[in-house]
mmCIF file of C-alpha atoms in Angstrom:
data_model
loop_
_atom_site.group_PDB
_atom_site.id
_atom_site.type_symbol
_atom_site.label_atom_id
_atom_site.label_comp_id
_atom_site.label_asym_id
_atom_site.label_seq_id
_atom_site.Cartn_x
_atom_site.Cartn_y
_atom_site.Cartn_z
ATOM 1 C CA UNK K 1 145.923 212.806 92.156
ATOM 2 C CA UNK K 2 146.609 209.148 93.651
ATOM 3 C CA UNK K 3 144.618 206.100 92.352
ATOM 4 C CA UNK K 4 143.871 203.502 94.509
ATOM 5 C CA UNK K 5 145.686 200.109 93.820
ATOM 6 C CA UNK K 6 142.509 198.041 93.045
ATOM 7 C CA UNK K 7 141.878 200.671 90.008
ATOM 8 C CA UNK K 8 145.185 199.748 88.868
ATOM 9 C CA UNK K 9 144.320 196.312 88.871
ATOM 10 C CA UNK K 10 140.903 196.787 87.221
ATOM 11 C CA UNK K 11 142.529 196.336 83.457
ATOM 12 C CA UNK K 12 144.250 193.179 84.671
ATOM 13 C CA UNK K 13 141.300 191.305 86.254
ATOM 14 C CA UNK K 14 139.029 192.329 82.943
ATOM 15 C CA UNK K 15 141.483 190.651 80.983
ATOM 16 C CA UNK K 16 141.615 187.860 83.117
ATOM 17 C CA UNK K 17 137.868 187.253 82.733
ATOM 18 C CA UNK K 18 137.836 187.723 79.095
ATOM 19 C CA UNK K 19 140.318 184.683 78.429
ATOM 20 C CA UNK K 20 138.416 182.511 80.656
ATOM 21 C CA UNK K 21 135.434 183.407 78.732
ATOM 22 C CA UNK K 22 136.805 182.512 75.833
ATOM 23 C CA UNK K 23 138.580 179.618 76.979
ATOM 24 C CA UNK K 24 134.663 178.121 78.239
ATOM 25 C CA UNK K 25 133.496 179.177 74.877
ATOM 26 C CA UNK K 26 136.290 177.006 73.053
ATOM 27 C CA UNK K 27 135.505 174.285 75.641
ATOM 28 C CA UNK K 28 132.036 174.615 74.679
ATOM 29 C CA UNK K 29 132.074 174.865 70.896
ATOM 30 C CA UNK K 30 134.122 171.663 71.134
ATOM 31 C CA UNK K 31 131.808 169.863 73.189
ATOM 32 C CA UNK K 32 128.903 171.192 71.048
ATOM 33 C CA UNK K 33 130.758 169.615 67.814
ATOM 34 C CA UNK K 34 128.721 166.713 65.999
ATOM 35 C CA UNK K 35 130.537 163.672 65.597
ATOM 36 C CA UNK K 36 131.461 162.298 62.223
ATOM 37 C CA UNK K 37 128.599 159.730 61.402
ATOM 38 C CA UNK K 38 128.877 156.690 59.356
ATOM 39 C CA UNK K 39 125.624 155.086 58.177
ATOM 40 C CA UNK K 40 125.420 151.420 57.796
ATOM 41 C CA UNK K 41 122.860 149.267 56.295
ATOM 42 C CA UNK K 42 123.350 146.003 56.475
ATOM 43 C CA UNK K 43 121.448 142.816 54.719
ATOM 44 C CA UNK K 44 119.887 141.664 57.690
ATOM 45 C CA UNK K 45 119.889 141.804 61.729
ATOM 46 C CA UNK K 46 118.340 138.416 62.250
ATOM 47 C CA UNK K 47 121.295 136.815 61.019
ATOM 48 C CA UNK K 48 124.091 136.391 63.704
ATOM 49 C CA UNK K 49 126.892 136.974 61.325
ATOM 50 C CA UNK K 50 125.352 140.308 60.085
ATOM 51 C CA UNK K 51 124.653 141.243 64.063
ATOM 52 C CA UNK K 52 128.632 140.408 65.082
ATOM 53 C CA UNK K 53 129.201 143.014 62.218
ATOM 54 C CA UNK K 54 126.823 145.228 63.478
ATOM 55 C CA UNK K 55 128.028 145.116 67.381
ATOM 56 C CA UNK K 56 131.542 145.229 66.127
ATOM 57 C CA UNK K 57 131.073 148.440 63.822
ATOM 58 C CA UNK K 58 129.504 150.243 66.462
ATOM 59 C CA UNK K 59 132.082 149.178 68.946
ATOM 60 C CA UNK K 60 135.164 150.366 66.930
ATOM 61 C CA UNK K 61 133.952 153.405 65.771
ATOM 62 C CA UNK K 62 133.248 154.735 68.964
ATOM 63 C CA UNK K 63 136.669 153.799 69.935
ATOM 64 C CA UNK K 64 137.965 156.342 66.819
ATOM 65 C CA UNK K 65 135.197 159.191 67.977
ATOM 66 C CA UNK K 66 132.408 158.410 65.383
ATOM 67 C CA UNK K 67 128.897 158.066 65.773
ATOM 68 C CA UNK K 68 127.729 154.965 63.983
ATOM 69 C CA UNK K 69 124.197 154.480 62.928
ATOM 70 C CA UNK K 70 123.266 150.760 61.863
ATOM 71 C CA UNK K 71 120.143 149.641 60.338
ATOM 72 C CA UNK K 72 119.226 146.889 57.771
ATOM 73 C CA UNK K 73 116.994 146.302 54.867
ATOM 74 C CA UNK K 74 116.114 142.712 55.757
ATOM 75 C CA UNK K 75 116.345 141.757 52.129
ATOM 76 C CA UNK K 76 114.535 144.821 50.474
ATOM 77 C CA UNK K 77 116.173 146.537 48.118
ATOM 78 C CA UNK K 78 114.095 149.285 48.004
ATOM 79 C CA UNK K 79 114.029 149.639 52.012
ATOM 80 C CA UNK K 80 117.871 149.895 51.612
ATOM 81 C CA UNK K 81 117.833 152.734 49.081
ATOM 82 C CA UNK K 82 115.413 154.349 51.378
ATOM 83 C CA UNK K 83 118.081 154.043 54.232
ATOM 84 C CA UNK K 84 120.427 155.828 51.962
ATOM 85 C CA UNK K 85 118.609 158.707 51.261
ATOM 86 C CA UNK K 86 117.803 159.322 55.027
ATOM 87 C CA UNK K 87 121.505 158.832 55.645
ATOM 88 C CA UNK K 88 122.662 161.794 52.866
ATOM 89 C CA UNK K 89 119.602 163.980 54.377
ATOM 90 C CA UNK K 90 121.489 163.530 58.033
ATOM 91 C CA UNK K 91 124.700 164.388 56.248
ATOM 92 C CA UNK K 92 126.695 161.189 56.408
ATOM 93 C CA UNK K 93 130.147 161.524 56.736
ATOM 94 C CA UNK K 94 130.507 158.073 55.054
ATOM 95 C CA UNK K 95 128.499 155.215 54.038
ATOM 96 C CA UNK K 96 128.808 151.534 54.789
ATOM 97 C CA UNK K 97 126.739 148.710 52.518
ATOM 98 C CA UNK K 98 125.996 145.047 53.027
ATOM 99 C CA UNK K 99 123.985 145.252 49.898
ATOM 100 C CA UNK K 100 120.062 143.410 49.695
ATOM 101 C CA UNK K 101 120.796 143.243 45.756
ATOM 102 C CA UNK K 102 124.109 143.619 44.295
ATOM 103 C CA UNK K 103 123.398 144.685 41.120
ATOM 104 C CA UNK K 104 119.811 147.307 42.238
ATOM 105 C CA UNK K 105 121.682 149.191 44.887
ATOM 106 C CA UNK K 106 124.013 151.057 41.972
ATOM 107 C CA UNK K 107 121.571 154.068 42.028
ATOM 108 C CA UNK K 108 121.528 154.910 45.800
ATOM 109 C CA UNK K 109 125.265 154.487 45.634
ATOM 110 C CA UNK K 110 125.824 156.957 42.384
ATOM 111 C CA UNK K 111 123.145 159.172 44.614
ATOM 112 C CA UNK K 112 126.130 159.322 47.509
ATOM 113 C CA UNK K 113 128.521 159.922 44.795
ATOM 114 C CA UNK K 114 127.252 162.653 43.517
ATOM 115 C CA UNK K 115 126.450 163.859 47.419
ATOM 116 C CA UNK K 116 130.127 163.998 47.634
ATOM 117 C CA UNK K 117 129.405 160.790 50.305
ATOM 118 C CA UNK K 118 132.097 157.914 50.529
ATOM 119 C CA UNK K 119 130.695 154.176 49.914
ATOM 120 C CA UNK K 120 131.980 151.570 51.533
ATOM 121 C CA UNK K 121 130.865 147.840 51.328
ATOM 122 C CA UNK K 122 131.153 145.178 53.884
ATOM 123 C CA UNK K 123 130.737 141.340 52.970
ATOM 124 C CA UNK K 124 128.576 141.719 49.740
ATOM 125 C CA UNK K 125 129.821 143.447 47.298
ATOM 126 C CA UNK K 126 128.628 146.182 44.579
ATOM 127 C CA UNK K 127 128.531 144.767 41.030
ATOM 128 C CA UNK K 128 126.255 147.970 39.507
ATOM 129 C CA UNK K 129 128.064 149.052 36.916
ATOM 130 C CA UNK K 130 129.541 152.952 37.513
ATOM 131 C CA UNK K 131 128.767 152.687 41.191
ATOM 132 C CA UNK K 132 131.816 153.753 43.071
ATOM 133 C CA UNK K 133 132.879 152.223 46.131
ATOM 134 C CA UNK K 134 136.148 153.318 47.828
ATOM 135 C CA UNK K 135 136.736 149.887 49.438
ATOM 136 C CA UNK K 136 134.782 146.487 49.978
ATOM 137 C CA UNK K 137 135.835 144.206 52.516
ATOM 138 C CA UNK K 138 134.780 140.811 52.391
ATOM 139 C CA UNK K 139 135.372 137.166 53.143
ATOM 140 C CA UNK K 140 137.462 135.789 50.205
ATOM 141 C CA UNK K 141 134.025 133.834 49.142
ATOM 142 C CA UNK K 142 135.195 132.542 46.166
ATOM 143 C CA UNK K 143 137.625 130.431 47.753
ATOM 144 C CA UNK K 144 135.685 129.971 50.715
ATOM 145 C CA UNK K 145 133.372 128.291 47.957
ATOM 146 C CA UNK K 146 136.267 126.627 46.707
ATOM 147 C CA UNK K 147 137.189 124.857 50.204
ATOM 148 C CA UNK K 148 132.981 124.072 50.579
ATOM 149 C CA UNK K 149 133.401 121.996 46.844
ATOM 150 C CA UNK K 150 136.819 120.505 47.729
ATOM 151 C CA UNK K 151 134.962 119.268 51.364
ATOM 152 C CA UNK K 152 132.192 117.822 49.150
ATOM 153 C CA UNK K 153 134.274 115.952 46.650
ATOM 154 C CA UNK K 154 136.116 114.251 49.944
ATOM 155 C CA UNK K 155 133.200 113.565 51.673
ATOM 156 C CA UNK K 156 131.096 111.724 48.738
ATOM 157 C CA UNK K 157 132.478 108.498 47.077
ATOM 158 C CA UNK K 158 130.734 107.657 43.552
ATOM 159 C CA UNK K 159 127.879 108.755 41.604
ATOM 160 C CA UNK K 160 126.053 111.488 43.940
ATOM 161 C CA UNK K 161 123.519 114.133 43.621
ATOM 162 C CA UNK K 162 123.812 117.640 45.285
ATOM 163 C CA UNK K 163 121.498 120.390 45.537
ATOM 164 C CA UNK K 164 122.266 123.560 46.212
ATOM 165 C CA UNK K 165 120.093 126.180 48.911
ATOM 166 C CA UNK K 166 121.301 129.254 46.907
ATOM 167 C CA UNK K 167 120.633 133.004 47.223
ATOM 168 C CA UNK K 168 122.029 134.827 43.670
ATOM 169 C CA UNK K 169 120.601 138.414 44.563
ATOM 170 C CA UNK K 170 124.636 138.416 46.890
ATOM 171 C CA UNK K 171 127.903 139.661 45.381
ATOM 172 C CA UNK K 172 129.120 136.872 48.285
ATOM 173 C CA UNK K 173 126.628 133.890 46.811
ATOM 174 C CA UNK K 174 127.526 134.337 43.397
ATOM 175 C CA UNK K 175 130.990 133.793 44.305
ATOM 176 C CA UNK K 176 130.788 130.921 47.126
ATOM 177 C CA UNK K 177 128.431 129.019 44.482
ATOM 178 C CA UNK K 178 130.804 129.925 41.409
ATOM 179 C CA UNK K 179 134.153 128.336 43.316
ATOM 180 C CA UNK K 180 131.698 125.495 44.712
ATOM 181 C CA UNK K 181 131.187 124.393 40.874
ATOM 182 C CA UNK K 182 134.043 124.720 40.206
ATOM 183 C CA UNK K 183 135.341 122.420 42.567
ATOM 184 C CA UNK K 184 132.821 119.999 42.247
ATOM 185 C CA UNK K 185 132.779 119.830 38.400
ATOM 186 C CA UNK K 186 136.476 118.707 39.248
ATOM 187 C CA UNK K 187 134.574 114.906 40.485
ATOM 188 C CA UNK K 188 132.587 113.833 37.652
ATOM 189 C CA UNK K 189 130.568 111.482 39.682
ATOM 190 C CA UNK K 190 128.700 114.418 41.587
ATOM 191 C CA UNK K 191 125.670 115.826 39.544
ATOM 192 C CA UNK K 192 124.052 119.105 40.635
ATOM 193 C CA UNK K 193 120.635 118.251 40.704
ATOM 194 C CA UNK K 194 119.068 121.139 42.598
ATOM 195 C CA UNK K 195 119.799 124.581 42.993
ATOM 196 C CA UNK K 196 116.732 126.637 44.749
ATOM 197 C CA UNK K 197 116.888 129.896 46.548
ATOM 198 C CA UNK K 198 116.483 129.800 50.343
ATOM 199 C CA UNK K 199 117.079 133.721 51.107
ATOM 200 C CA UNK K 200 119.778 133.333 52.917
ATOM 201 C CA UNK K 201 117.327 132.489 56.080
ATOM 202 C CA UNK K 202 116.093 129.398 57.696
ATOM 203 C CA UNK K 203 112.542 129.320 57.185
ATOM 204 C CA UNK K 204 112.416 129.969 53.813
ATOM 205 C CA UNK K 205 115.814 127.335 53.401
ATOM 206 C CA UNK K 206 113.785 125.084 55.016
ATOM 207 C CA UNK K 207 110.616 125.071 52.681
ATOM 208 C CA UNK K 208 113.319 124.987 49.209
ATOM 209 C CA UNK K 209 114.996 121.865 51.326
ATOM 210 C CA UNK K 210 111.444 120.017 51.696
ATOM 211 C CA UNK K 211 111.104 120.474 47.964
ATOM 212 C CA UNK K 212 114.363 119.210 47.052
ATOM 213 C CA UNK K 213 114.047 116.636 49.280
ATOM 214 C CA UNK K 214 110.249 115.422 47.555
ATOM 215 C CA UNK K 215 111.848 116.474 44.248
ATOM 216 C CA UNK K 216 114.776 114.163 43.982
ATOM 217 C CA UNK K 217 114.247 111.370 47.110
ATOM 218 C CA UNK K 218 117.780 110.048 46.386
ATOM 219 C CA UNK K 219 119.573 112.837 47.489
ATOM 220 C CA UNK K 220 122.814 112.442 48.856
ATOM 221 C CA UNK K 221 123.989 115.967 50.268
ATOM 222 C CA UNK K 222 123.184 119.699 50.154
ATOM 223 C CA UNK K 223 125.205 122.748 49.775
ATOM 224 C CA UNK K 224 124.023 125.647 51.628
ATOM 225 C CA UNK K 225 125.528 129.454 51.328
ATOM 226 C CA UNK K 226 124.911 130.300 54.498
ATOM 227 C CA UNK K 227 124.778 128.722 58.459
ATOM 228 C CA UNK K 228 120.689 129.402 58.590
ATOM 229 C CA UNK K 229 120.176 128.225 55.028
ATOM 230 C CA UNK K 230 122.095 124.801 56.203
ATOM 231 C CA UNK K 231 119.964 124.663 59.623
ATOM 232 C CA UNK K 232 116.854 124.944 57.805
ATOM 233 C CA UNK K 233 117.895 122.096 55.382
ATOM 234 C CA UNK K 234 118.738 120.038 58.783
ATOM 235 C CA UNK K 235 115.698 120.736 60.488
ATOM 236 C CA UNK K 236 113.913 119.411 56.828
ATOM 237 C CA UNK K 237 115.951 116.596 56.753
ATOM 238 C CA UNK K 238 115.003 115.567 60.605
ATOM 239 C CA UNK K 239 111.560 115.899 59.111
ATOM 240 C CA UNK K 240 112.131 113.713 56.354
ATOM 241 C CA UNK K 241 113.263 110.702 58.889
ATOM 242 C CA UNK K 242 117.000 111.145 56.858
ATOM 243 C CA UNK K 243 119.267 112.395 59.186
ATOM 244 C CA UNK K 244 122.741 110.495 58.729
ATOM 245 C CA UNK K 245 121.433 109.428 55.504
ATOM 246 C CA UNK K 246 122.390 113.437 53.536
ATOM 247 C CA UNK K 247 125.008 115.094 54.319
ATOM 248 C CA UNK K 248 125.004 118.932 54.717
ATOM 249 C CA UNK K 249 127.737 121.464 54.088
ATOM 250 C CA UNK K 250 127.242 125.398 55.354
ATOM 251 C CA UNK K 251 129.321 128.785 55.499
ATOM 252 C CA UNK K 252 129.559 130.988 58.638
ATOM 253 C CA UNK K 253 130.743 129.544 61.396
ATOM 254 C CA UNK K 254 128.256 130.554 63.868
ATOM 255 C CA UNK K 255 128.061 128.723 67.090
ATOM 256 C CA UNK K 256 124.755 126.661 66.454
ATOM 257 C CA UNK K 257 126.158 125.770 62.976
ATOM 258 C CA UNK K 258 129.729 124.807 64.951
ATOM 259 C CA UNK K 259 127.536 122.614 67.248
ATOM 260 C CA UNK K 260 125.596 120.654 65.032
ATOM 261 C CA UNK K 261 128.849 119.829 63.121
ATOM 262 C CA UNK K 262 129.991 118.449 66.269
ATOM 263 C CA UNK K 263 126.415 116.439 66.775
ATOM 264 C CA UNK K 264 126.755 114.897 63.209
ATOM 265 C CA UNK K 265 124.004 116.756 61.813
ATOM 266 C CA UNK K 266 126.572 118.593 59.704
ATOM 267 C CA UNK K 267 129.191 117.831 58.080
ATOM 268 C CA UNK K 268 131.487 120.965 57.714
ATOM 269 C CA UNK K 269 130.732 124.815 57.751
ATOM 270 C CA UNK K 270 133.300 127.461 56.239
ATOM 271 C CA UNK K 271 134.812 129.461 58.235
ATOM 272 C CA UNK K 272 134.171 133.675 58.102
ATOM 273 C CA UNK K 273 135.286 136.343 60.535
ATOM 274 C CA UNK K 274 132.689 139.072 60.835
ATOM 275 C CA UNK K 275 134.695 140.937 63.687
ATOM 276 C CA UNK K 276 137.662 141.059 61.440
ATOM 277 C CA UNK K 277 135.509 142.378 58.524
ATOM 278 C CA UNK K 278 133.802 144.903 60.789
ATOM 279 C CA UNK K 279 136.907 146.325 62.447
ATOM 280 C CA UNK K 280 138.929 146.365 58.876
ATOM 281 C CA UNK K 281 136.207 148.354 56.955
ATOM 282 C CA UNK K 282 136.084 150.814 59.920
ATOM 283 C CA UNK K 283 139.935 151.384 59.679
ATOM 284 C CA UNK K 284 139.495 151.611 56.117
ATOM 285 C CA UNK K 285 137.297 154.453 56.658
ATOM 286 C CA UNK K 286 139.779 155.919 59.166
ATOM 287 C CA UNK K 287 142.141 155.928 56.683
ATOM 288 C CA UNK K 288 140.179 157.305 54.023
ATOM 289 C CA UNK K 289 139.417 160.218 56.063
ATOM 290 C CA UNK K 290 142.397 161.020 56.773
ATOM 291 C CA UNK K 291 143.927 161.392 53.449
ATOM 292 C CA UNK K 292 145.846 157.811 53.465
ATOM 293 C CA UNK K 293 145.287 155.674 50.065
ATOM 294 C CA UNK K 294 142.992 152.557 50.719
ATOM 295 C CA UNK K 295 142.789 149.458 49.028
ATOM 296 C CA UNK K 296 139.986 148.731 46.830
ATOM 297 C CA UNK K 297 139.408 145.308 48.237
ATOM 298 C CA UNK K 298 140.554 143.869 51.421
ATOM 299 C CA UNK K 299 139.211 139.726 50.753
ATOM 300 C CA UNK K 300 139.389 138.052 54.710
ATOM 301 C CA UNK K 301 141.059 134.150 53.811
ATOM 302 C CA UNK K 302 138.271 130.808 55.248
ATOM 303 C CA UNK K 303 139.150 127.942 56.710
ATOM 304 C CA UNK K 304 137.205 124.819 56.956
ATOM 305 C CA UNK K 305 135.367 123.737 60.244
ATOM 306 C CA UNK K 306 134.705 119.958 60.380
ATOM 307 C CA UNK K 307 133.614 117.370 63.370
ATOM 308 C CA UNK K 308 137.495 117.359 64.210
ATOM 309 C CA UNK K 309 137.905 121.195 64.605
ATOM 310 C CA UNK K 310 134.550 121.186 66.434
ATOM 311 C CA UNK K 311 135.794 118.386 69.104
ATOM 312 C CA UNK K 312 138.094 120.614 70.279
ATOM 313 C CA UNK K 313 136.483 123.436 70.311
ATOM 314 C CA UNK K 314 136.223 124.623 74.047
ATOM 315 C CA UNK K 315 133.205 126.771 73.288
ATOM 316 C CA UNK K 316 131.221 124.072 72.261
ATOM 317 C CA UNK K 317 128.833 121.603 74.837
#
């Protein structure tokens, strides 16, 4: 009995179609695969340093195939521990932390631990004891703080008084005021006279300068931690009819701080690099993925931005 040739062919063709299929189900399964997430919370998103970070974040980790969710907690602890337990219930592949409170957010980080969930912390630091955090990148604030006290000490001749626009609930603060003193305790003549807590924004730094200022008349310059703590103590000095008269140090860099530097109304801001921090604490997670051995703590060195630096600055009016 003679078969016809496409019978012999039949077995062929069904195997054919039976890799393809397979082949569009691969294809499909791969497509269909979540990609790693990585939660961030972050202090704030009104800030432009914390928004850089933010942009940046995103921006990288797309580049290495990750999905990256950002939020904030806008200064609440408890919002931010919130934000941690919605990123474990969404399964987190790792965890990034600008923390509201250094020292409170130690139980939603031991709650990742024990999840299994890699911490990481960008620009403010963990200091909640048995909190683990794989790696914390950070501006080297301490000697950031250090170049802010050394900038004071140049700028003032004499017997002085200096207040400080603080915000202790930071890792970062602690250490930008602790090298500040330092540096200033160096110049006997300067006497802290002040040190109130402006929340790191510019409304409330602007209410703690306006009672400095009523507080202690003869004021002669103000340390603030951050760029919109230092343009809230400008905008209360303006106020005050003392502009020229006390001088104000900030730490950022941000372009309205950079400009009023170059307008007089400031005289110096520290240098940060939020890109840099953003883009090294996504590679550390990269790394840490991947097996590799990360540092503990990557610190990002300052620099200090005065009317000079600001003159040539082509980005500036």
């Amino acid at each position: 009995m003679r078969l016809s040739r496409n019978w012999l062919l039949l077995p062929l063709i069904l195997s054919l179609v039976l890799l393809s299929c397979d082949r569009d189900k691969n294809k499909s399964s791969t497509a269909d695969k979540p990609k790693p997430l990585i939660a961030v919370s972050l202090l704030t998103l009104t800030n432009p340093f914390f928004k850089e970070i933010a942009d940046t974040m995103r921006a990288e980790g797309e580049k290495r195939g990750y999905e990256v969710l950002v939020t904030s907690g806008e200064f609440d602890p408890a919002k931010q521990k919130d934000q941690v337990k919605d990123f474990l219930v969404r399964k987190a592949t790792a965890i990034v932390l600008s923390p509201c409170d250094s020292k409170s957010i130690g139980t939603a980080i031991i709650e990742a631990n024990s999840a299994g969930v890699p911490v990481f912390t960008a620009d403010i630091a963990s200091i909640a004891p048995g909190a683990k955090v794989i790696c914390h990148v950070a501006t080297d604030n301490y000697d950031g703080g250090k170049l802010a006290g050394r900038a004071m000490v140049e700028l003032l001749n004499g017997k002085v008084k200096v207040a400080i626009l603080d915000h202790p609930e930071a890792e970062s603060v602690m250490m930008r005021t602790k090298g500040f003193l330092e540096e200033t305790a160096k110049a006997p003549g300067i006497q802290i006279v002040a040190r109130l807590p402006g929340g790191g924004a510019r409304d409330k730094s602007f209410a703690a300068a306006q009672d400095i200022l009523q507080g202690h008349p003869d004021l002669d310059a103000i340390f603030a931690i951050n760029d919109p703590s230092a343009l809230g103590a400008i905008a209360a000095i303006e106020k005050a009819g003392k502009t020229g008269k006390i001088k104000v140090i900030g730490f950022d860099g941000q372009p309205e701080a950079k400009q009023a530097v170059k307008d007089g109304k400031m005289y110096a801001t520290v240098l940060q690099h939020p890109r840099q921090i953003a883009s090294s604490t996504i590679d550390a997670i990269a790394k840490y993925l991947s097996g590799e051995s990360v540092p503990p703590q990557n610190l990002i060195p300052t620099a200090l931005y005065r009317q000079a630096d600001a003159q040539k600055d082509p980005e500036l009016k």
